[in-house]
Short mmCIF file of C-alpha atoms in Angstrom, two decimals:
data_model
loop_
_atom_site.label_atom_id
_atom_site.label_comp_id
_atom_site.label_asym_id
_atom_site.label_seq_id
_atom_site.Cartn_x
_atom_site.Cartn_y
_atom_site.Cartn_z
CA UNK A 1 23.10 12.34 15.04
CA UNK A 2 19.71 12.95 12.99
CA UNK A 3 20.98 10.68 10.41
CA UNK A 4 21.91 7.89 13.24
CA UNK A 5 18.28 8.21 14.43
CA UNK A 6 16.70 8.40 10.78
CA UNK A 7 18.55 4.77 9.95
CA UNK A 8 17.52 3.53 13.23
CA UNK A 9 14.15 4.35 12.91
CA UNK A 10 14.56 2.57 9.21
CA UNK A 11 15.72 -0.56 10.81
CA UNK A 12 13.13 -0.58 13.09
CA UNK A 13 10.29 -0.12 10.67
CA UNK A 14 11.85 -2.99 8.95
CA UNK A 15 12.00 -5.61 11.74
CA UNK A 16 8.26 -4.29 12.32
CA UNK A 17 6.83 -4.60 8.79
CA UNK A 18 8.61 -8.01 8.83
CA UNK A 19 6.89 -9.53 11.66
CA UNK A 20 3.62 -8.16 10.13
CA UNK A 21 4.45 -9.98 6.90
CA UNK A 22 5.72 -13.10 8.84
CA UNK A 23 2.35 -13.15 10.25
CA UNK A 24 0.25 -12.96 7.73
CA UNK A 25 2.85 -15.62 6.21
CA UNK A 26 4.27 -13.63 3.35
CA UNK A 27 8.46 -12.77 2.60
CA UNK A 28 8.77 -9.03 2.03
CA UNK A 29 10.08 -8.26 -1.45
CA UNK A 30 13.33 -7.06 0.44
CA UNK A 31 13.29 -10.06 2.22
CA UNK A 32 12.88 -12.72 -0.32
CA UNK A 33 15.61 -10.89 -1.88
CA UNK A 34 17.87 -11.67 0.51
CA UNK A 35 16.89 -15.07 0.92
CA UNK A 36 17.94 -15.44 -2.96
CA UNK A 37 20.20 -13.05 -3.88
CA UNK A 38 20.76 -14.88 -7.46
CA UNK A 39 17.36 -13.11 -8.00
CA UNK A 40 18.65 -9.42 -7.54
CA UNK A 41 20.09 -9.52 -10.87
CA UNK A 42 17.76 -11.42 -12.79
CA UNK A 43 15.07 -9.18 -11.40
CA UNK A 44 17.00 -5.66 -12.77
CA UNK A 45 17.67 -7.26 -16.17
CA UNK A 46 13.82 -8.28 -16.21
CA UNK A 47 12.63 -5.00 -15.46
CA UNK A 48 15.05 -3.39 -17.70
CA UNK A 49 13.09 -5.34 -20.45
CA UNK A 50 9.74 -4.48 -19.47
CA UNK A 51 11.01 -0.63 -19.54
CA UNK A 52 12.07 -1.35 -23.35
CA UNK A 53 10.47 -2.19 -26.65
CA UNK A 54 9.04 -5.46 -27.04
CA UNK A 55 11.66 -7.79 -29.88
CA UNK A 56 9.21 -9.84 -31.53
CA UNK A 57 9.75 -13.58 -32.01
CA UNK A 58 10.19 -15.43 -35.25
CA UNK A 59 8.67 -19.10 -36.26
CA UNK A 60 6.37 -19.33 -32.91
CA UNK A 61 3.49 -21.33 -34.10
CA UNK A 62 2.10 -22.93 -31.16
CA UNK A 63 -0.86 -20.96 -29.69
CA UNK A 64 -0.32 -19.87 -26.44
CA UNK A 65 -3.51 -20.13 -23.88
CA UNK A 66 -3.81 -17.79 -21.15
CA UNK A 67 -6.95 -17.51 -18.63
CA UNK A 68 -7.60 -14.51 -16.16
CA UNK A 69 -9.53 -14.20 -13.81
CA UNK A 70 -9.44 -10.55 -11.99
CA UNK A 71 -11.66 -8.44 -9.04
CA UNK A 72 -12.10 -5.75 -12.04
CA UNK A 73 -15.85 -4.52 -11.88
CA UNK A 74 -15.33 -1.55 -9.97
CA UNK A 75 -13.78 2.01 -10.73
CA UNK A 76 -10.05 1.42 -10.71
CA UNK A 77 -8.99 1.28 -14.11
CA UNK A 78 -6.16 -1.15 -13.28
CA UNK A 79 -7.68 -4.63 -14.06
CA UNK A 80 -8.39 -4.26 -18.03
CA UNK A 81 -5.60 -1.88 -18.26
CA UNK A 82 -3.94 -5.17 -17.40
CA UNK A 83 -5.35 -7.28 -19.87
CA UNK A 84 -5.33 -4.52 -22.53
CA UNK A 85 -1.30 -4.42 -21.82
CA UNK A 86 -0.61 -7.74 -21.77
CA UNK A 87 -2.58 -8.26 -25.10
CA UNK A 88 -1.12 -5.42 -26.68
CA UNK A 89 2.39 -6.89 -25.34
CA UNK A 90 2.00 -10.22 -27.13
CA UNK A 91 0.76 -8.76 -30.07
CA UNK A 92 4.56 -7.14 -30.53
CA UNK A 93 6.01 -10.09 -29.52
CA UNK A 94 4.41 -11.63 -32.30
CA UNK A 95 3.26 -14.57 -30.36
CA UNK A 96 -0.07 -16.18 -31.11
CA UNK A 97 -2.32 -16.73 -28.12
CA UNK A 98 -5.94 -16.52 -26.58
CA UNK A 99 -6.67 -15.21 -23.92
CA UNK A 100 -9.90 -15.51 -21.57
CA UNK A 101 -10.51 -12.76 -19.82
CA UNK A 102 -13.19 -12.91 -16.72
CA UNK A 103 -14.40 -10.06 -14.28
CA UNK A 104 -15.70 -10.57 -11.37
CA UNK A 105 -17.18 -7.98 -8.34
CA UNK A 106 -14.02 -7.69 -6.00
CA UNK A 107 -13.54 -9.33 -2.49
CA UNK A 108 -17.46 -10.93 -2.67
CA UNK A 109 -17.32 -13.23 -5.73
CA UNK A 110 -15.16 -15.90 -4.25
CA UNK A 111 -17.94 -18.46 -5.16
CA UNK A 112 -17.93 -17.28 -8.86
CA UNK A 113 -14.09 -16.67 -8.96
CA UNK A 114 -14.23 -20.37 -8.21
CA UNK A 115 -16.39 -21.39 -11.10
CA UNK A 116 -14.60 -19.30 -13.61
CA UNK A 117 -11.53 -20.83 -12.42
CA UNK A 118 -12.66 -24.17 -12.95
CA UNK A 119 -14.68 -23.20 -16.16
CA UNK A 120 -10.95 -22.11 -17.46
CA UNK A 121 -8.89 -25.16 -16.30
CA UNK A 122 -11.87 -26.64 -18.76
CA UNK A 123 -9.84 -24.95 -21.54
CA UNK A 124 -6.62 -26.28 -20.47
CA UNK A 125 -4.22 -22.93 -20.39
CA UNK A 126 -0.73 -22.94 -20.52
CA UNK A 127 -1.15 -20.06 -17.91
CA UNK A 128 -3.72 -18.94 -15.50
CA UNK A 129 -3.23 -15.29 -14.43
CA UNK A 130 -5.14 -14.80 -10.61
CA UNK A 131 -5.06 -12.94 -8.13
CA UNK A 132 -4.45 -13.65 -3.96
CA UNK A 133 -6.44 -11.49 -1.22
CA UNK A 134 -8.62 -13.24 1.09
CA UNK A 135 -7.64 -16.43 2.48
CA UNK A 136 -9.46 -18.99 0.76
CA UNK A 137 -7.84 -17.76 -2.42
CA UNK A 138 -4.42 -19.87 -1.03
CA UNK A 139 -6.57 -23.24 -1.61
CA UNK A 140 -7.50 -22.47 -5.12
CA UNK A 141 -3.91 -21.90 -5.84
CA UNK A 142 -2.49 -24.63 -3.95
CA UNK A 143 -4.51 -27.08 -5.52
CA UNK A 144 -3.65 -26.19 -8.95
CA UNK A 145 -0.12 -25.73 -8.27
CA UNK A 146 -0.35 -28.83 -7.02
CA UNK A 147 -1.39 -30.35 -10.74
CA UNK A 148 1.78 -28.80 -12.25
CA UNK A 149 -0.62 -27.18 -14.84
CA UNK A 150 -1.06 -24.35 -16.01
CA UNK A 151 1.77 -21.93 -14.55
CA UNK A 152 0.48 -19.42 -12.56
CA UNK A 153 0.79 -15.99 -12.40
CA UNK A 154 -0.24 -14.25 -8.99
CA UNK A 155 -0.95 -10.68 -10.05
CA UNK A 156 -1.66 -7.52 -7.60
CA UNK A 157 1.44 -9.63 -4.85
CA UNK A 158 4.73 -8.81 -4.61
CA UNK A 159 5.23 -10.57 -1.10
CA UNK A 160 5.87 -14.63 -1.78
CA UNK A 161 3.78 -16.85 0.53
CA UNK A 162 6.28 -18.44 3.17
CA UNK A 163 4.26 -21.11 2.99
CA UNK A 164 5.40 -22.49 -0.16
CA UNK A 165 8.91 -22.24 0.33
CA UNK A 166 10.75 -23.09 -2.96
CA UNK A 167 7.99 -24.39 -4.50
CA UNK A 168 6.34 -20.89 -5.84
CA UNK A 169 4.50 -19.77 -8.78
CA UNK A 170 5.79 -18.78 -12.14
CA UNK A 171 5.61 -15.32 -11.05
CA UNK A 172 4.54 -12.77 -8.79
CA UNK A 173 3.42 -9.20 -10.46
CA UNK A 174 2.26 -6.55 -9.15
CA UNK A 175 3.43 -3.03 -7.65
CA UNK A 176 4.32 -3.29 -3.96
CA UNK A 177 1.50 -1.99 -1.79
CA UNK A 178 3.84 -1.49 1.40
CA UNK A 179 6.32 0.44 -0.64
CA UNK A 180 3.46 2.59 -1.72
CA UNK A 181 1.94 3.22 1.54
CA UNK A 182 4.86 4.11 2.99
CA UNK A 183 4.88 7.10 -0.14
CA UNK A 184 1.90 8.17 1.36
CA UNK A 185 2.51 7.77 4.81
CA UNK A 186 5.89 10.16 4.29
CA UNK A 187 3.58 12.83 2.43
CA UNK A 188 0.93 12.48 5.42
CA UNK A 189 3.14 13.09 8.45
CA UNK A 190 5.15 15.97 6.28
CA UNK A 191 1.43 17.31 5.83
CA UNK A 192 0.19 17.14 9.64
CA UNK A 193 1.85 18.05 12.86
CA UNK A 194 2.06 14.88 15.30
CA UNK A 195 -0.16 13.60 17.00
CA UNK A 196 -3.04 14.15 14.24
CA UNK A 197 -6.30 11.35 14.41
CA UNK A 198 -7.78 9.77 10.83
CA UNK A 199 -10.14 7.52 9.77
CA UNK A 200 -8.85 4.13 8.59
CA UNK A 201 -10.62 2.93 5.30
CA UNK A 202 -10.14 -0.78 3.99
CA UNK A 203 -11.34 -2.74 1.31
CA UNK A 204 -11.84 -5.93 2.13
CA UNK A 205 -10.35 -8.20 4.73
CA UNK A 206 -7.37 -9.81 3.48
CA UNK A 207 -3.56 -9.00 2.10
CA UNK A 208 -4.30 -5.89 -0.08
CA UNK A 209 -5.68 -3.76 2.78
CA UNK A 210 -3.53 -5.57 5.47
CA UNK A 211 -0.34 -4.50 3.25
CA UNK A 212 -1.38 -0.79 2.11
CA UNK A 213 -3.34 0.05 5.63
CA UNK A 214 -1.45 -1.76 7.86
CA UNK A 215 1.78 -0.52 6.44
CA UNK A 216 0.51 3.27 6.73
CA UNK A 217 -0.88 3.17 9.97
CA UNK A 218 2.31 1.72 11.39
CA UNK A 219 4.58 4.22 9.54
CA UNK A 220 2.56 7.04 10.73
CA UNK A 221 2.07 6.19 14.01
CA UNK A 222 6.33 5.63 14.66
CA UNK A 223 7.16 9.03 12.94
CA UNK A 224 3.97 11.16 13.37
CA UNK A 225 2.37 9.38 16.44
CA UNK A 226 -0.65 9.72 14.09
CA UNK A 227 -3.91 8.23 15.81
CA UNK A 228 -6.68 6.12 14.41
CA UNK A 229 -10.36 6.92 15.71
CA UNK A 230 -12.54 5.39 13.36
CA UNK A 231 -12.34 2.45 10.82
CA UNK A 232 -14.13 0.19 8.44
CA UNK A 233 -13.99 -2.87 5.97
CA UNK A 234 -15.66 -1.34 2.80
CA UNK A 235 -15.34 -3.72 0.28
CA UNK A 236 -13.32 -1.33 -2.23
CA UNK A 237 -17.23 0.36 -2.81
CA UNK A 238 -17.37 3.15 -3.89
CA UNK A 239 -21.18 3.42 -2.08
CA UNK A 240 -20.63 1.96 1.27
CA UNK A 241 -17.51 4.32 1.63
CA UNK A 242 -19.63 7.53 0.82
CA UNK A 243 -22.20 5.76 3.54
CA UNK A 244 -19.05 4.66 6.02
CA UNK A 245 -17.69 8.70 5.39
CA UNK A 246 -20.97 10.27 6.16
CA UNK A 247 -21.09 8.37 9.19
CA UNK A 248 -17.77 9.27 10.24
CA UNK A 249 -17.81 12.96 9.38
CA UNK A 250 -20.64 13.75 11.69
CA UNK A 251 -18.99 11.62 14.45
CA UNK A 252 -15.62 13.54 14.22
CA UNK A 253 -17.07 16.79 12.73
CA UNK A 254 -13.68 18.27 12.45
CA UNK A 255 -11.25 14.81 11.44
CA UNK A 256 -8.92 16.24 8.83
CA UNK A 257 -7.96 13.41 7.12
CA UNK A 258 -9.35 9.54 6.00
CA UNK A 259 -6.75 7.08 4.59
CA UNK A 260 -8.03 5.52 1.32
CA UNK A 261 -7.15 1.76 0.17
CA UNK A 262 -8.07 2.01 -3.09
CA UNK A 263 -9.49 4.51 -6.06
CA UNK A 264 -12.96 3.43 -5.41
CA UNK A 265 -12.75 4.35 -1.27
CA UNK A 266 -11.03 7.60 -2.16
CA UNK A 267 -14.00 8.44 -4.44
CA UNK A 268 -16.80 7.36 -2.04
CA UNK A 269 -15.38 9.92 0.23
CA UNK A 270 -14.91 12.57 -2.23
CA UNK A 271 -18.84 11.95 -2.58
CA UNK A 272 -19.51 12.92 1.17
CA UNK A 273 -17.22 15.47 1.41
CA UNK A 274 -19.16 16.62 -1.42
CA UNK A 275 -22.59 16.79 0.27
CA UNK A 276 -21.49 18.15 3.38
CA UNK A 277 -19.69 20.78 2.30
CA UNK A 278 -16.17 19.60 3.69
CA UNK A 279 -13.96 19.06 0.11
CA UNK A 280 -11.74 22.09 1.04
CA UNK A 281 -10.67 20.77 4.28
CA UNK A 282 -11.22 17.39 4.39
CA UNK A 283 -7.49 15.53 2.96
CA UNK A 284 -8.13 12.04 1.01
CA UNK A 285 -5.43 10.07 -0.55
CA UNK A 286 -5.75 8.11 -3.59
CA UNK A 287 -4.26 4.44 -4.12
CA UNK A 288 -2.77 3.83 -7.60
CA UNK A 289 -3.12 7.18 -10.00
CA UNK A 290 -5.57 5.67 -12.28
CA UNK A 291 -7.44 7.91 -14.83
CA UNK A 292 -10.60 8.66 -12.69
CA UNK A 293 -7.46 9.71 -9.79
CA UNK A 294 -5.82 11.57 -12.31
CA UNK A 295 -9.12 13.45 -12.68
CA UNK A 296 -9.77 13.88 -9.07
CA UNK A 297 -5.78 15.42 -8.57
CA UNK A 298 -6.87 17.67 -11.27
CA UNK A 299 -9.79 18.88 -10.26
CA UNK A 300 -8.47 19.41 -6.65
CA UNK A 301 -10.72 16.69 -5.00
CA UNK A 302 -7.48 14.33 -4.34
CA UNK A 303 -5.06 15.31 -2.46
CA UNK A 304 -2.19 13.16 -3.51
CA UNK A 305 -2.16 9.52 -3.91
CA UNK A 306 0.66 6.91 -5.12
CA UNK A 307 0.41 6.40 -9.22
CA UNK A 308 1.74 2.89 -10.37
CA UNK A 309 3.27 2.77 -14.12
CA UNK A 310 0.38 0.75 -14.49
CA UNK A 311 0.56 -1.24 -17.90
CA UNK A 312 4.10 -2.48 -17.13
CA UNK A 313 2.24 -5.20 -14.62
CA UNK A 314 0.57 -6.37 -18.00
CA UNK A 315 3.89 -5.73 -20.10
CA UNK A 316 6.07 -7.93 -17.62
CA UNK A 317 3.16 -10.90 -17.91
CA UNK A 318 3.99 -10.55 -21.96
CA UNK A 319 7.35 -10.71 -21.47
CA UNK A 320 7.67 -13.44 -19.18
CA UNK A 321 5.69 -15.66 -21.51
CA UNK A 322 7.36 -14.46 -24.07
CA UNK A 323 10.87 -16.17 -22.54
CA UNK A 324 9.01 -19.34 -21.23
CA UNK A 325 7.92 -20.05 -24.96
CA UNK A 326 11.41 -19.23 -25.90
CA UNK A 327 12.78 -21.72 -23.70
CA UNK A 328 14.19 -18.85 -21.64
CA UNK A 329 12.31 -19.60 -18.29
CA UNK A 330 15.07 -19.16 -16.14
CA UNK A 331 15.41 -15.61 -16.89
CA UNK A 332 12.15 -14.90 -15.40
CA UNK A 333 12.39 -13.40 -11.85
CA UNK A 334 10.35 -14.97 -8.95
CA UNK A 335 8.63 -11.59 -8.07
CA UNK A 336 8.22 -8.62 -10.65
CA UNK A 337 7.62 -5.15 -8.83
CA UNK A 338 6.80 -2.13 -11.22
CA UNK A 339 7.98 1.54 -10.67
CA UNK A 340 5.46 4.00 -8.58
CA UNK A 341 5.97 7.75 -8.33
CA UNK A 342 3.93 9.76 -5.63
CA UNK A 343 1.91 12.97 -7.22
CA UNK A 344 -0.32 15.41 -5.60
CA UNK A 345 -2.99 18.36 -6.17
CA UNK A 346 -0.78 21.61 -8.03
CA UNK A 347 0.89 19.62 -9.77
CA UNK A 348 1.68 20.93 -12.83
CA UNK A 349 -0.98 19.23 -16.04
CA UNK A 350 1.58 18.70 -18.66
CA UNK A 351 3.81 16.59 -15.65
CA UNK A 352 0.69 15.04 -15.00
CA UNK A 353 0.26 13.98 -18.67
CA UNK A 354 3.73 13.29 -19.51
CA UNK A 355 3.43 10.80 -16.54
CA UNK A 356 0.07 9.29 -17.97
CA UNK A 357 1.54 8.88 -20.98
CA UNK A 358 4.39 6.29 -19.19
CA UNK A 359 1.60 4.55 -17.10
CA UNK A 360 -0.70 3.98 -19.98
CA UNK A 361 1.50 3.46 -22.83
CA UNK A 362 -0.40 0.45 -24.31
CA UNK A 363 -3.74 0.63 -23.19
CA UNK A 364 -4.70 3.86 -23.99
CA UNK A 365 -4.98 2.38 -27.68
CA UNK A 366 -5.98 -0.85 -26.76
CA UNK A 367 -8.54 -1.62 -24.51
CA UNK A 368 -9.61 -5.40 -24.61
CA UNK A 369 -13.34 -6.46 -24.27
CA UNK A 370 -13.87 -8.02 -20.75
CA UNK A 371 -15.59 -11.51 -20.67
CA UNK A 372 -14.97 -12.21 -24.16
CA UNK A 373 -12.20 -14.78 -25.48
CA UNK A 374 -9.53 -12.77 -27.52
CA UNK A 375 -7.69 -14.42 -30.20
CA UNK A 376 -4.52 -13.49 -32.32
CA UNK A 377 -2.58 -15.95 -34.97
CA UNK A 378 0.37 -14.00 -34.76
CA UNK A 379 0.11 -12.37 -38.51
CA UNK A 380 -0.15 -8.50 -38.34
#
């Protein structure tokens, strides 16, 4: 009987989280599977690659030219680790690129994102690497989809835009923010007893925290009928959540837990727990096990959070070039969606390490310089 109402509660968090999807217009992963199930397999063998060592390429001569544009001045380690990955990546394939790499403040630089966008279509790039949160972020890409050049790669969205209908991007990276809210959403009702009230913190508004808040506060609200009293748009700073947390800590002086969208949020908190004396019963969650996380678990400041195997994102990029220039588009998969483990304080440092060690396995030696063109001829 428990197991009848465990799959129907399942089904029913599925229907839910697709109507939220549907509209915001996106496919779920799980969905867009199902609408092309020819990409099932082409998806495992893809990720079985990334997992693997790189098999460099012979006789490539032709230099490949690859912009980026990322959100990645702010804590979160994830942006260069992405560059430094896919660099790194390349490099083994052997295949001679450049790459221009541009950082930008994230969620308020839509302006800017704009001009290095168009500064890089100046280059002409084979591929442009972006990524999609707030909604005028669909016209930039629809317009140069729309010129057939360069292929895009949406990084940071594993949820295809509806919108677009056969007619999607080169390929979708990322690590699937409802899949790891709903890690953390399991961990928090297992933690609490029902009923419990949080604070809701977001980044800014658009699909990252509709897809990682959104899919916690619906998860714990069906199994832990977990109750929101407080909430705020922080624009993944790590300031105005320390401000935001302040606030909210001498509002709801004894509010045992704030949900965190992102490494900079958690840490912001951490900072006014800090100062009023609340770290040892105040619960914050982390959001994607970066090194300054990994410090926080550690340390006993973070709770638990959700840790991506972060340079695969950058790895799968690599590799999916890689078979483009080979001719070998067609085994690239629509929608690439890395592996994500859930860790918490007491862990156990060497698990913690041997874990870091997965995440980071490329840019931890390689770490490329941000707003500077990169360039390698392929000779080692």
């Amino acid at each position: 009987m428990r197991r009848v109402l465990w799959l129907v509660a399942i089904l029913f968090f599925s229907g839910n989280l697709s109507a939220q999807t549907e509209g915001t217009g996106y496919w779920t992963y799980k969905e867009y599977m199902s609408l092309h199930p020819e990409q099932r397999q082409k998806a495992a063998t893809f990720s079985a690659m990334v997992r693997a060592d790189a098999v460099p390429e012979q006789g490539l001569k032709k230099t490949v030219k690859v912009a980026v544009v990322y959100p990645g001045k702010q804590v979160s380690d994830y942006w260069w680790r992405s560059v430094s990955s896919l660099e790194a990546r390349l490099r083994e394939h052997n295949l001679p690129y450049e790459i221009y790499p541009n950082f930008t403040e994230p969620g308020v630089d839509l302006r800017l994102q704009e001009k290095q966008i168009a500064q890089a279509l100046e280059t002409d790039p084979d591929y442009l690497i972006f990524t999609l949160d707030a909604f005028r972020h669909r016209s930039i890409i629809e317009r140069i989809m729309a010129r057939g050049r360069p292929k895009l790669i949406l990084q940071n969205i594993t949820t295809p835009v509806r919108a677009w209908g056969d007619q999607q991007p080169f390929l979708y990276v990322g690590f699937d923010h409802a899949l790891g809210s709903s890690l953390l959403s399991a961990k928090f009702v297992k933690i609490f007893p029902p009923k419990t009230q949080y604070a809701m913190f977001y980044g800014t508004q658009g699909y990252v925290s509709a897809m990682r808040g959104g899919t916690f506060q619906m998860e714990s609200e069906m199994y832990g009928q977990a109750q929101v009293v407080d909430s705020f748009y922080l624009g993944f700073n790590r300031e105005k959540s320390k401000q935001a947390a302040l606030k909210t800590l001498q509002k709801h002086k004894k509010l045992p837990y704030i949900f965190a969208c992102s490494t900079d949020i958690a840490l912001g908190i951490i900072d006014a727990a800090k100062e009023l004396g609340r770290l040892d019963d105040l619960v914050v969650n982390g959001w994607g096990g970066g090194e300054a996380e990994l410090q926080a678990i550690l340390k006993g400041e973070l709770e638990f959070t959700v840790m991506r195997m972060n340079d695969d994102n950058g790895v799968a990029m690599a590799d999916a070039i890689s078979l483009d220039q080979n001719g070998k588009s067609a085994l690239v998969p629509t929608i690439y969606s890395g592996d994500m483990i859930l860790i918490e304080k007491g862990m156990e440092a060497h698990y913690l390490q041997e874990l870091r060690n997965r995440a980071f396995r490329y840019s931890d030696h390689w770490r490329t310089k941000t707003d500077q063109v990169v360039t390698f001829d392929g000779q080692k």
